[in-house]
CSV table of C-alpha atoms and ligand atoms in Angstrom, one decimal:
chain,number,residue,atom,x,y,z
A,1,MET,CA,34.2,19.9,5.8
A,2,GLU,CA,33.8,16.4,7.0
A,3,SER,CA,30.8,15.8,4.7
A,4,GLN,CA,32.9,16.1,1.6
A,5,ALA,CA,35.1,13.2,2.6
A,6,LEU,CA,32.1,10.9,3.2
A,7,SER,CA,31.4,7.7,1.3
A,8,GLN,CA,29.0,4.8,2.1
A,9,ILE,CA,30.5,1.4,2.8
A,10,GLU,CA,28.8,-1.6,1.2
A,11,ILE,CA,27.7,-4.1,3.9
A,12,PRO,CA,27.4,-7.8,2.8
A,13,ARG,CA,23.7,-8.6,3.3
A,14,GLU,CA,24.5,-11.7,5.4
A,15,GLN,CA,26.5,-9.5,7.8
A,16,LEU,CA,23.9,-6.7,8.3
A,17,MET,CA,21.9,-8.5,10.9
A,18,GLU,CA,25.0,-9.4,13.0
A,19,ARG,CA,26.1,-5.7,13.0
A,20,VAL,CA,22.7,-4.5,14.0
A,21,VAL,CA,22.5,-7.0,16.8
A,22,ALA,CA,26.0,-5.9,18.0
A,23,LEU,CA,25.0,-2.3,18.0
A,24,CYS,CA,21.8,-3.0,19.9
A,25,LYS,CA,23.8,-4.5,22.7
A,26,ARG,CA,26.7,-2.1,22.6
A,27,ARG,CA,24.5,1.0,22.7
A,28,GLY,CA,21.8,-0.2,25.1
A,29,PHE,CA,18.9,-1.0,22.8
A,30,VAL,CA,18.4,-4.7,23.4
A,31,TYR,CA,19.8,-7.2,25.8
A,32,GLN,CA,19.3,-10.9,26.1
A,33,SER,CA,16.9,-11.7,28.9
A,34,SER,CA,18.5,-13.0,32.1
A,35,GLU,CA,21.8,-13.0,30.3
A,36,ILE,CA,23.9,-13.7,33.5
A,37,TYR,CA,22.1,-17.0,33.8
A,38,GLY,CA,22.7,-17.9,30.1
A,39,GLY,CA,19.6,-16.2,28.8
A,40,LEU,CA,16.2,-17.6,27.9
A,41,ASN,CA,15.5,-18.5,24.3
A,42,ALA,CA,13.5,-16.0,22.2
A,43,VAL,CA,13.0,-13.6,25.1
A,44,TYR,CA,14.7,-10.2,25.2
A,45,ASP,CA,15.0,-7.1,27.4
A,46,TYR,CA,15.0,-3.6,26.1
A,47,GLY,CA,17.7,-1.2,27.4
A,48,PRO,CA,17.3,2.6,27.8
A,49,TYR,CA,17.5,3.6,24.1
A,50,GLY,CA,15.4,0.5,23.2
A,51,VAL,CA,12.7,1.6,25.6
A,52,ALA,CA,12.7,5.1,24.2
A,53,MET,CA,12.4,3.8,20.7
A,54,ARG,CA,9.6,1.4,21.6
A,55,ARG,CA,7.7,4.2,23.3
A,56,ASN,CA,8.0,6.2,20.1
A,57,ILE,CA,6.6,3.3,18.0
A,58,ARG,CA,3.7,2.8,20.3
A,59,ASN,CA,2.9,6.5,20.6
A,60,LEU,CA,3.1,7.0,16.8
A,61,TRP,CA,0.7,4.1,16.3
A,62,TRP,CA,-1.7,5.4,19.0
A,63,ARG,CA,-1.6,8.9,17.5
A,64,HIS,CA,-2.4,7.8,14.0
A,65,VAL,CA,-4.8,4.9,14.7
A,66,VAL,CA,-6.7,6.4,17.7
A,67,GLU,CA,-6.0,10.1,18.5
A,68,LEU,CA,-6.1,11.6,15.0
A,69,ARG,CA,-9.4,9.8,14.2
A,70,ASP,CA,-13.0,10.2,15.4
A,71,ASP,CA,-13.9,6.6,15.0
A,72,VAL,CA,-11.4,4.6,17.1
A,73,VAL,CA,-11.3,4.2,20.9
A,74,GLY,CA,-8.8,2.5,23.2
A,75,LEU,CA,-8.9,-0.6,25.4
A,76,GLU,CA,-6.5,-2.4,27.8
A,77,ALA,CA,-7.7,-5.9,28.5
A,78,SER,CA,-5.9,-8.3,30.8
A,79,ILE,CA,-3.4,-10.9,29.7
A,80,LEU,CA,-5.2,-13.7,31.6
A,81,MET,CA,-8.8,-14.3,30.4
A,82,ASN,CA,-11.5,-16.8,31.0
A,83,PRO,CA,-10.4,-19.9,29.1
A,84,GLU,CA,-13.8,-20.1,27.4
A,85,VAL,CA,-12.5,-17.1,25.3
A,86,TRP,CA,-9.9,-19.4,23.7
A,87,ARG,CA,-12.4,-22.1,23.1
A,88,ALA,CA,-14.8,-19.8,21.3
A,89,SER,CA,-12.1,-18.0,19.3
A,90,GLY,CA,-10.8,-21.3,18.0
A,91,HIS,CA,-7.4,-20.9,19.5
A,92,LEU,CA,-7.7,-24.1,21.6
A,93,ALA,CA,-8.4,-26.2,18.6
A,94,ASN,CA,-6.6,-24.3,15.8
A,95,PHE,CA,-3.8,-22.2,17.1
A,96,THR,CA,-1.2,-24.8,16.2
A,97,ASP,CA,1.8,-25.1,14.0
A,98,PRO,CA,3.1,-28.3,12.4
A,99,MET,CA,6.2,-29.5,14.2
A,100,ALA,CA,8.7,-32.0,12.8
A,101,ASP,CA,11.8,-33.5,14.6
A,102,CYS,CA,15.1,-34.2,12.9
A,103,LEU,CA,15.7,-38.0,13.2
A,104,GLY,CA,19.3,-37.6,12.0
A,105,GLU,CA,22.3,-36.2,13.8
A,106,CYS,CA,21.3,-32.8,15.1
A,107,LYS,CA,17.8,-33.7,16.5
A,108,LYS,CA,16.6,-30.1,15.9
A,109,ARG,CA,12.9,-29.3,15.9
A,110,TRP,CA,11.4,-27.5,12.9
A,111,ARG,CA,8.2,-25.7,12.0
A,112,GLU,CA,7.4,-27.9,9.0
A,113,ASP,CA,5.5,-25.3,7.0
A,114,HIS,CA,8.6,-23.1,7.0
A,115,LEU,CA,10.7,-25.7,5.3
A,116,ASP,CA,11.3,-25.9,1.5
A,117,ASP,CA,11.9,-29.6,1.6
A,118,ARG,CA,9.6,-31.2,4.2
A,119,THR,CA,11.4,-34.5,4.2
A,120,ARG,CA,14.9,-33.5,5.1
A,121,CYS,CA,16.5,-31.6,8.0
A,122,PRO,CA,17.9,-28.3,6.7
A,123,GLU,CA,20.7,-28.4,9.3
A,124,CYS,CA,22.2,-31.9,8.9
A,125,GLY,CA,20.2,-33.5,6.0
A,126,GLY,CA,18.7,-36.2,8.3
A,127,ARG,CA,15.2,-37.6,7.9
A,128,LEU,CA,12.3,-35.7,9.5
A,129,SER,CA,9.6,-37.2,11.6
A,130,PRO,CA,6.0,-36.8,10.4
A,131,ALA,CA,4.6,-33.4,11.5
A,132,ARG,CA,2.6,-33.2,14.7
A,133,GLN,CA,0.3,-30.2,15.5
A,134,PHE,CA,1.6,-28.2,18.4
A,135,ASN,CA,-0.5,-25.6,20.3
A,136,LEU,CA,1.4,-22.4,20.7
A,137,MET,CA,-0.5,-21.1,23.8
A,138,PHE,CA,1.4,-21.0,27.1
A,139,LYS,CA,-0.6,-22.6,29.9
A,140,THR,CA,-0.5,-21.7,33.6
A,141,PHE,CA,-2.7,-22.3,36.6
A,142,ILE,CA,-4.9,-19.9,38.5
A,143,GLY,CA,-5.0,-20.4,42.3
A,144,PRO,CA,-2.8,-22.8,44.3
A,145,VAL,CA,-3.9,-26.1,42.9
A,146,GLU,CA,-2.4,-27.2,39.6
A,147,GLU,CA,-5.3,-29.1,38.1
A,148,ASP,CA,-7.1,-29.0,34.7
A,149,ALA,CA,-10.0,-27.0,36.1
A,150,ASN,CA,-7.6,-24.2,37.0
A,151,VAL,CA,-5.8,-23.9,33.6
A,152,VAL,CA,-5.6,-20.4,32.1
A,153,TYR,CA,-3.6,-19.2,29.1
A,154,LEU,CA,-1.3,-16.3,28.5
A,155,ARG,CA,-3.0,-14.5,25.6
A,156,PRO,CA,-1.5,-15.3,22.2
A,157,GLU,CA,-3.0,-12.1,20.7
A,158,THR,CA,-4.6,-9.0,22.1
A,159,ALA,CA,-7.5,-9.1,19.7
A,160,GLN,CA,-9.9,-11.2,21.7
A,161,GLY,CA,-10.0,-8.5,24.4
A,162,MET,CA,-11.8,-6.2,21.9
A,163,PHE,CA,-14.3,-8.9,21.0
A,164,VAL,CA,-15.3,-9.9,24.5
A,165,ASP,CA,-15.5,-6.2,25.6
A,166,PHE,CA,-17.4,-5.2,22.4
A,167,LYS,CA,-20.7,-4.9,24.2
A,168,ASN,CA,-19.2,-3.0,27.1
A,169,VAL,CA,-17.7,-0.4,24.8
A,170,VAL,CA,-20.9,-0.1,22.7
A,171,ASN,CA,-23.0,0.4,25.9
A,172,SER,CA,-20.7,2.8,27.7
A,173,MET,CA,-19.4,5.0,24.9
A,174,ARG,CA,-21.3,6.8,22.2
A,175,VAL,CA,-19.8,4.8,19.4
A,176,LYS,CA,-21.6,4.0,16.2
A,177,VAL,CA,-20.7,1.4,13.6
A,178,PRO,CA,-18.3,1.8,11.8
A,179,PHE,CA,-15.8,2.3,14.6
A,180,GLY,CA,-12.7,0.6,16.0
A,181,ILE,CA,-11.3,-0.5,19.3
A,182,ALA,CA,-7.5,-0.4,19.6
A,183,GLN,CA,-5.2,-2.1,22.1
A,184,GLN,CA,-1.4,-2.4,22.7
A,185,GLY,CA,0.0,-5.0,24.9
A,186,ARG,CA,2.0,-8.2,25.5
A,187,ALA,CA,1.2,-11.5,23.9
A,188,PHE,CA,2.8,-14.9,24.3
A,189,ARG,CA,3.4,-17.7,21.8
A,190,ASN,CA,5.4,-20.8,22.4
A,191,GLU,CA,6.9,-20.6,18.9
A,192,ILE,CA,8.5,-23.9,17.7
A,193,SER,CA,11.4,-22.2,15.9
A,194,PRO,CA,11.8,-18.6,17.1
A,195,GLY,CA,14.7,-16.6,16.0
A,196,ASN,CA,16.2,-13.8,13.9
A,197,PHE,CA,16.8,-11.8,17.0
A,198,ILE,CA,13.6,-9.9,18.0
A,199,PHE,CA,11.7,-10.9,14.9
A,200,ARG,CA,10.1,-14.1,16.3
A,201,LEU,CA,9.8,-14.0,20.0
A,202,ARG,CA,8.0,-16.0,22.6
A,203,GLU,CA,7.0,-12.9,24.6
A,204,PHE,CA,6.3,-9.9,22.4
A,205,GLU,CA,4.1,-6.8,22.1
A,206,GLN,CA,1.2,-6.3,19.7
A,207,MET,CA,-0.7,-3.3,18.5
A,208,GLU,CA,-4.0,-4.4,17.2
A,209,MET,CA,-7.2,-2.6,16.2
A,210,GLU,CA,-10.6,-4.2,15.5
A,211,PHE,CA,-12.6,-2.1,13.1
A,212,PHE,CA,-16.3,-3.0,13.3
A,213,CYS,CA,-18.3,-2.3,10.2
A,214,ARG,CA,-21.5,-3.2,8.4
A,215,PRO,CA,-21.3,-6.4,6.4
A,216,GLY,CA,-21.0,-5.4,2.7
A,217,THR,CA,-18.8,-2.5,3.5
A,218,ASP,CA,-16.0,-4.7,4.8
A,219,GLU,CA,-14.0,-5.0,1.6
A,220,GLU,CA,-14.0,-1.2,1.2
A,221,TRP,CA,-12.8,-0.8,4.8
A,222,HIS,CA,-10.2,-3.5,4.2
A,223,ARG,CA,-8.8,-1.5,1.3
A,224,HIS,CA,-8.8,1.7,3.5
A,225,TRP,CA,-6.8,0.1,6.3
A,226,LEU,CA,-4.3,-1.5,4.0
A,227,ALA,CA,-3.6,1.9,2.4
A,228,GLU,CA,-3.5,3.7,5.7
A,229,ARG,CA,-1.2,1.2,7.4
A,230,GLN,CA,1.3,1.2,4.5
A,231,ARG,CA,1.3,5.0,4.5
A,232,TRP,CA,2.2,5.0,8.2
A,233,TYR,CA,5.3,2.9,7.7
A,234,VAL,CA,6.6,5.2,4.9
A,235,GLU,CA,5.5,8.6,5.9
A,236,VAL,CA,5.5,8.4,9.7
A,237,LEU,CA,8.3,6.0,10.4
A,238,GLY,CA,10.4,6.7,7.3
A,239,ILE,CA,10.8,3.1,6.2
A,240,ALA,CA,12.2,2.8,2.7
A,241,PRO,CA,9.1,2.0,0.5
A,242,GLU,CA,11.2,-0.1,-1.9
A,243,ARG,CA,11.8,-2.5,0.9
A,244,LEU,CA,8.1,-2.9,1.8
A,245,ARG,CA,5.6,-5.0,-0.1
A,246,LEU,CA,2.0,-6.1,0.3
A,247,ARG,CA,1.4,-9.9,0.1
A,248,PRO,CA,-2.1,-11.2,-0.1
A,249,HIS,CA,-2.5,-14.7,1.6
A,250,GLU,CA,-3.3,-17.7,-0.6
A,251,LYS,CA,-6.6,-19.4,0.2
A,252,GLU,CA,-5.0,-22.3,1.9
A,253,GLU,CA,-2.8,-20.0,4.1
A,254,LEU,CA,-5.7,-18.0,5.5
A,255,SER,CA,-6.4,-18.3,9.3
A,256,HIS,CA,-9.6,-20.0,10.3
A,257,TYR,CA,-11.3,-16.7,11.0
A,258,SER,CA,-10.3,-14.8,7.9
A,259,LYS,CA,-12.0,-14.1,4.6
A,260,ALA,CA,-9.0,-12.2,3.2
A,261,THR,CA,-5.6,-11.2,4.7
A,262,SER,CA,-2.7,-9.2,3.3
A,263,ASP,CA,0.6,-8.9,5.1
A,264,ILE,CA,2.8,-5.9,5.0
A,265,GLU,CA,6.2,-7.3,4.6
A,266,TYR,CA,9.8,-6.0,4.8
A,267,ASP,CA,12.8,-7.2,2.9
A,268,PHE,CA,15.0,-8.4,5.9
A,269,PRO,CA,18.5,-9.7,5.4
A,270,PHE,CA,17.0,-13.2,6.1
A,271,GLY,CA,14.2,-12.7,3.5
A,272,TRP,CA,10.8,-11.1,3.3
A,273,GLY,CA,9.0,-11.1,6.7
A,274,GLU,CA,5.6,-10.0,8.0
A,275,LEU,CA,5.5,-6.7,10.0
A,276,GLU,CA,1.7,-6.5,10.1
A,277,GLY,CA,-1.3,-8.5,8.9
A,278,VAL,CA,-4.4,-6.8,7.8
A,279,ALA,CA,-7.3,-9.3,8.0
A,280,ASN,CA,-11.0,-9.3,7.2
A,281,ARG,CA,-12.2,-11.4,10.2
A,282,THR,CA,-15.8,-11.2,9.1
A,283,ASP,CA,-18.3,-11.7,12.0
A,284,PHE,CA,-16.4,-14.9,13.0
A,285,ASP,CA,-15.3,-13.7,16.4
A,286,LEU,CA,-18.4,-11.9,17.5
A,287,GLY,CA,-20.5,-14.9,16.2
A,288,ALA,CA,-18.3,-17.4,18.0
A,289,HIS,CA,-18.4,-15.5,21.4
A,290,GLN,CA,-22.2,-14.9,21.0
A,291,LYS,CA,-22.7,-18.7,20.7
A,292,GLN,CA,-20.2,-19.7,23.4
A,293,SER,CA,-21.4,-17.1,26.0
A,294,GLY,CA,-25.1,-17.2,25.2
A,295,GLN,CA,-25.0,-13.3,25.2
A,296,ASP,CA,-26.4,-11.3,22.4
A,297,LEU,CA,-23.5,-9.4,20.8
A,298,SER,CA,-25.4,-7.9,17.9
A,299,TYR,CA,-25.4,-4.2,17.2
A,300,LEU,CA,-28.5,-2.2,16.9
A,301,ASP,CA,-28.5,0.6,14.3
A,302,ALA,CA,-30.6,3.2,16.0
A,303,GLU,CA,-31.4,5.0,12.7
A,304,SER,CA,-32.6,2.0,10.6
A,305,GLY,CA,-33.7,-0.1,13.6
A,306,GLU,CA,-31.6,-3.0,12.1
A,307,ARG,CA,-29.8,-5.5,14.2
A,308,PHE,CA,-26.7,-7.2,12.9
A,309,LEU,CA,-23.3,-8.7,13.8
A,310,PRO,CA,-20.7,-6.3,12.5
A,311,TYR,CA,-17.8,-7.5,10.3
A,312,VAL,CA,-14.3,-6.7,11.5
A,313,ILE,CA,-11.2,-5.5,9.7
A,314,GLU,CA,-8.1,-6.0,11.8
A,315,PRO,CA,-4.7,-4.3,11.3
A,316,ALA,CA,-2.4,-6.3,13.6
A,317,ALA,CA,1.2,-5.2,14.1
A,318,GLY,CA,4.1,-6.1,16.4
A,319,VAL,CA,6.3,-3.5,18.2
A,320,ASP,CA,9.3,-5.7,18.2
A,321,ARG,CA,9.1,-6.4,14.5
A,322,ILE,CA,8.7,-2.7,13.7
A,323,MET,CA,11.7,-2.0,15.9
A,324,ILE,CA,14.0,-4.5,14.1
A,325,THR,CA,12.7,-3.2,10.8
A,326,ALA,CA,13.5,0.4,11.6
A,327,LEU,CA,17.0,-0.6,12.9
A,328,VAL,CA,17.9,-2.7,9.9
A,329,ASP,CA,16.5,-0.1,7.5
A,330,ALA,CA,18.4,2.7,9.2
A,331,TYR,CA,21.8,1.0,9.8
A,332,ARG,CA,24.7,2.1,7.6
A,333,GLU,CA,28.4,2.5,7.7
A,334,GLU,CA,30.4,5.3,6.1
A,335,SER,CA,34.0,6.0,5.5
A,336,VAL,CA,35.1,9.4,6.8
A,337,ARG,CA,38.7,10.3,6.1
A,338,GLY,CA,39.8,6.7,6.4
A,339,GLU,CA,37.7,6.0,9.5
A,340,THR,CA,34.4,4.0,9.7
A,341,ARG,CA,31.4,5.9,11.0
A,342,VAL,CA,28.4,3.8,12.0
A,343,VAL,CA,25.1,5.7,11.6
A,344,LEU,CA,21.5,4.8,12.5
A,345,GLY,CA,19.7,7.0,10.0
A,346,LEU,CA,16.4,6.8,12.0
A,347,HIS,CA,13.5,9.1,11.3
A,348,PRO,CA,13.4,11.8,13.9
A,349,ASN,CA,10.0,10.5,15.0
A,350,LEU,CA,11.6,7.2,16.0
A,351,ALA,CA,15.1,8.4,17.3
A,352,PRO,CA,15.5,7.8,21.0
A,353,VAL,CA,17.2,11.1,21.3
A,354,GLN,CA,16.3,14.0,18.9
A,355,VAL,CA,18.8,16.5,20.1
A,356,ALA,CA,22.1,16.0,22.1
A,357,VAL,CA,23.5,18.9,23.9
A,358,LEU,CA,27.3,18.8,24.1
A,359,PRO,CA,29.5,21.4,26.0
A,360,LEU,CA,32.9,21.5,24.3
A,361,SER,CA,34.7,21.3,27.6
A,362,LYS,CA,34.0,20.7,31.2
A,363,LYS,CA,34.7,24.3,32.2
A,364,GLU,CA,32.0,25.4,34.7
A,365,SER,CA,30.9,28.5,32.7
A,366,LEU,CA,30.3,26.3,29.6
A,367,ILE,CA,28.4,23.7,31.6
A,368,GLY,CA,26.1,26.3,33.0
A,369,CYS,CA,25.3,27.6,29.5
A,370,ALA,CA,24.9,24.1,28.1
A,371,ARG,CA,22.5,23.1,30.9
A,372,ASP,CA,20.4,26.2,30.1
A,373,VAL,CA,20.3,25.2,26.5
A,374,GLN,CA,19.3,21.7,27.6
A,375,SER,CA,16.4,23.0,29.7
A,376,LEU,CA,15.3,25.2,26.9
A,377,LEU,CA,15.2,22.3,24.4
A,378,ARG,CA,13.8,19.5,26.6
A,379,ARG,CA,10.4,21.2,26.8
A,380,ARG,CA,10.0,20.6,23.1
A,381,PHE,CA,12.3,17.6,22.1
A,382,ARG,CA,13.8,14.4,23.5
A,383,VAL,CA,17.1,15.7,24.7
A,384,GLU,CA,20.3,14.1,26.0
A,385,TYR,CA,23.0,16.0,27.7
A,386,ASP,CA,26.6,14.6,27.4
A,387,GLN,CA,29.6,16.2,29.0
A,388,THR,CA,31.6,13.0,29.4
A,389,GLY,CA,35.2,13.2,28.5
A,390,GLY,CA,36.5,12.4,25.1
A,391,ASN,CA,36.8,14.8,22.3
A,392,ILE,CA,33.7,16.2,20.6
A,393,GLY,CA,34.2,13.9,17.5
A,394,ARG,CA,33.9,10.9,19.7
A,395,ARG,CA,30.7,12.2,21.3
A,396,TYR,CA,29.3,12.9,17.8
A,397,ARG,CA,30.0,9.4,16.7
A,398,ARG,CA,28.2,8.0,19.7
A,399,GLN,CA,25.1,10.1,18.9
A,400,ASP,CA,25.4,8.9,15.2
A,401,GLU,CA,25.2,5.3,16.4
A,402,ILE,CA,22.1,5.8,18.4
A,403,GLY,CA,20.4,7.7,15.6
A,404,THR,CA,20.3,11.3,17.1
A,405,PRO,CA,19.5,13.6,14.2
A,406,TYR,CA,21.0,16.7,15.7
A,407,CYS,CA,23.8,17.7,18.1
A,408,VAL,CA,24.0,21.1,19.6
A,409,THR,CA,27.5,22.1,20.7
A,410,VAL,CA,28.1,24.8,23.2
A,411,ASP,CA,31.6,26.3,22.9
A,412,PHE,CA,33.6,29.2,24.5
A,413,GLU,CA,32.3,31.6,21.9
A,414,SER,CA,28.7,30.8,22.9
A,415,LEU,CA,29.4,32.7,26.1
A,416,GLU,CA,30.1,35.8,24.1
A,417,ASP,CA,27.8,35.6,21.1
A,418,HIS,CA,24.9,33.6,22.6
A,419,ALA,CA,25.0,31.2,19.7
A,420,VAL,CA,25.6,27.5,19.4
A,421,THR,CA,26.4,25.1,16.6
A,422,ILE,CA,23.9,22.6,15.2
A,423,ARG,CA,25.5,19.6,13.7
A,424,GLU,CA,23.4,17.4,11.5
A,425,ARG,CA,23.8,13.6,11.7
A,426,ASP,CA,23.4,12.7,8.0
A,427,SER,CA,25.5,15.3,6.3
A,428,MET,CA,27.6,16.2,9.3
A,429,GLU,CA,27.2,19.8,8.3
A,430,GLN,CA,27.2,22.5,10.9
A,431,GLU,CA,25.3,25.7,11.3
A,432,ARG,CA,25.7,28.5,13.8
A,433,VAL,CA,22.4,29.6,15.3
A,434,SER,CA,21.6,32.1,18.1
A,435,ILE,CA,20.3,30.4,21.3
A,436,GLU,CA,17.2,32.6,20.9
A,437,ALA,CA,16.4,31.1,17.5
A,438,LEU,CA,17.5,27.5,18.4
A,439,VAL,CA,14.1,26.0,19.2
A,440,GLY,CA,12.5,27.4,16.0
A,441,ARG,CA,15.4,26.3,13.8
A,442,LEU,CA,15.4,22.7,15.2
A,443,GLU,CA,11.6,22.5,14.9
A,444,GLU,CA,11.9,23.5,11.3
A,445,ARG,CA,14.6,20.9,10.6
A,446,LEU,CA,12.9,18.1,12.6
A,447,ASP,CA,9.5,18.5,11.1
B,501,ATP,P1,3.9,-15.3,11.6
B,501,ATP,O1,3.2,-15.8,10.4
B,501,ATP,O2,5.2,-14.6,11.4
B,501,ATP,O3,4.0,-16.4,12.7
B,501,ATP,P2,1.3,-14.4,12.4
B,501,ATP,O4,0.7,-14.3,11.0
B,501,ATP,O5,1.0,-15.6,13.2
B,501,ATP,O6,2.9,-14.3,12.2
B,501,ATP,P3,-0.4,-12.5,13.6
B,501,ATP,O7,-1.1,-13.5,14.4
B,501,ATP,O8,-1.0,-11.9,12.4
B,501,ATP,O9,1.0,-13.1,13.2
B,501,ATP,O10,0.1,-11.4,14.6
B,501,ATP,C1,0.1,-10.0,14.3
B,501,ATP,C2,1.5,-9.4,14.4
B,501,ATP,O11,2.0,-9.7,15.7
B,501,ATP,C3,2.5,-9.9,13.4
B,501,ATP,O12,2.4,-9.2,12.2
B,501,ATP,C4,3.8,-9.6,14.1
B,501,ATP,O13,4.2,-8.2,13.9
B,501,ATP,C5,3.5,-9.8,15.6
B,501,ATP,N1,3.9,-11.1,16.0
B,501,ATP,C6,3.3,-12.3,15.9
B,501,ATP,N2,4.0,-13.3,16.4
B,501,ATP,C7,5.1,-12.8,16.8
B,501,ATP,C8,6.3,-13.3,17.5
B,501,ATP,N3,6.4,-14.6,17.7
B,501,ATP,N4,7.3,-12.4,17.8
B,501,ATP,C9,7.2,-11.1,17.5
B,501,ATP,N5,6.1,-10.6,17.0
B,501,ATP,C10,5.1,-11.4,16.6
């Protein structure tokens, strides 16, 4: 058996990121944006397997945050909004990072609050300029005339959509506080020092939920969502719990709207990094929009007759960061009889392909049988069919690299005994199963 000759290869931590990045390009997960023109800094495209994986991340978030609950509804707000939104939310005044320029040789630009020594350039040791505040919102113009009156912003977070549509949702749906509004969508930030591949981007995707609750119950709901969101990473995405931690923000680090925030962080090869922030935004946003718009945004409790501005607990996550986390967490190399095998040990929930169907040869009778197996399986699983040349071992390795948990091989015997071989990614062990029992057996294994 292959599995008996299998041993894990130690990967130096500083090389892990590089190898994941190489795999992403080689296997169609992530490409540099507009690469043939030299790319665009901190903007990426997602290839076929990347798209499949991102859909899985979004769907799993939606399933657990919206569909499996009675108290959360969905929203899709637009990316462009009335600029008054950003005045009220505080983004025009406060959504800034401190930027410092290297005055030495390299002239690099740094985000000052990310530097250990704020006087010296980490690259060349040159002196740094005093920090200036830099607003991270991208500006553009609406209509043909580029003048100040026509300025609009690309949203830097999806959250404000939920606040400005709060009244619409309350009036059109039968929601009662406590309830949440969830949204997934693109956000844009002109980050000063983006990087670490798809960790810090200028165009990215958020999954945010604003949970409106009665003041006084906010701390309890904050604890609920912190526990719920951590559970999701471990149980639903299969991320190693020992590489996750919860980090409460220090007082001075809190955003202008927050009473308390804790970040769910992952131990990346480049250090601990935020995957998701879970903030207690109080009634800051509804209060600010009520004031700026002159509209009453209070909530009327029909039973008690009380009117109040709800407090808000916000779990805010990023699709791109979850994707890089899952990839880094899953990447491993093994030695199998002197050869290196690259494996993405992705959780079946996340794997772009759950089952690959591989006919042993290109003989017509085999292809017919393999195609039948494919149609049988694709009703229930994400299936890929691969009859390309190359021996079966090479096709298995390719599936290992994209994280496919199971391969189903159709061979000449299959035509006689109506059975196929299931080959497992992690152990490489094989099991012969009748075609009739195949769906049930795979369901058992995948669940
Ligand atoms: P950071 O401190 O890393 O800049 P943040 O605290 O500003 O992040 P939030 O405003 O809380 O981030 O955004 C919520 C989530 O959106 C983050 O946890 C992250 O997953 C994602 N996100 C934010 N900025 C980026 C970015 N530039 N690139 C990719 N994802 C991002």
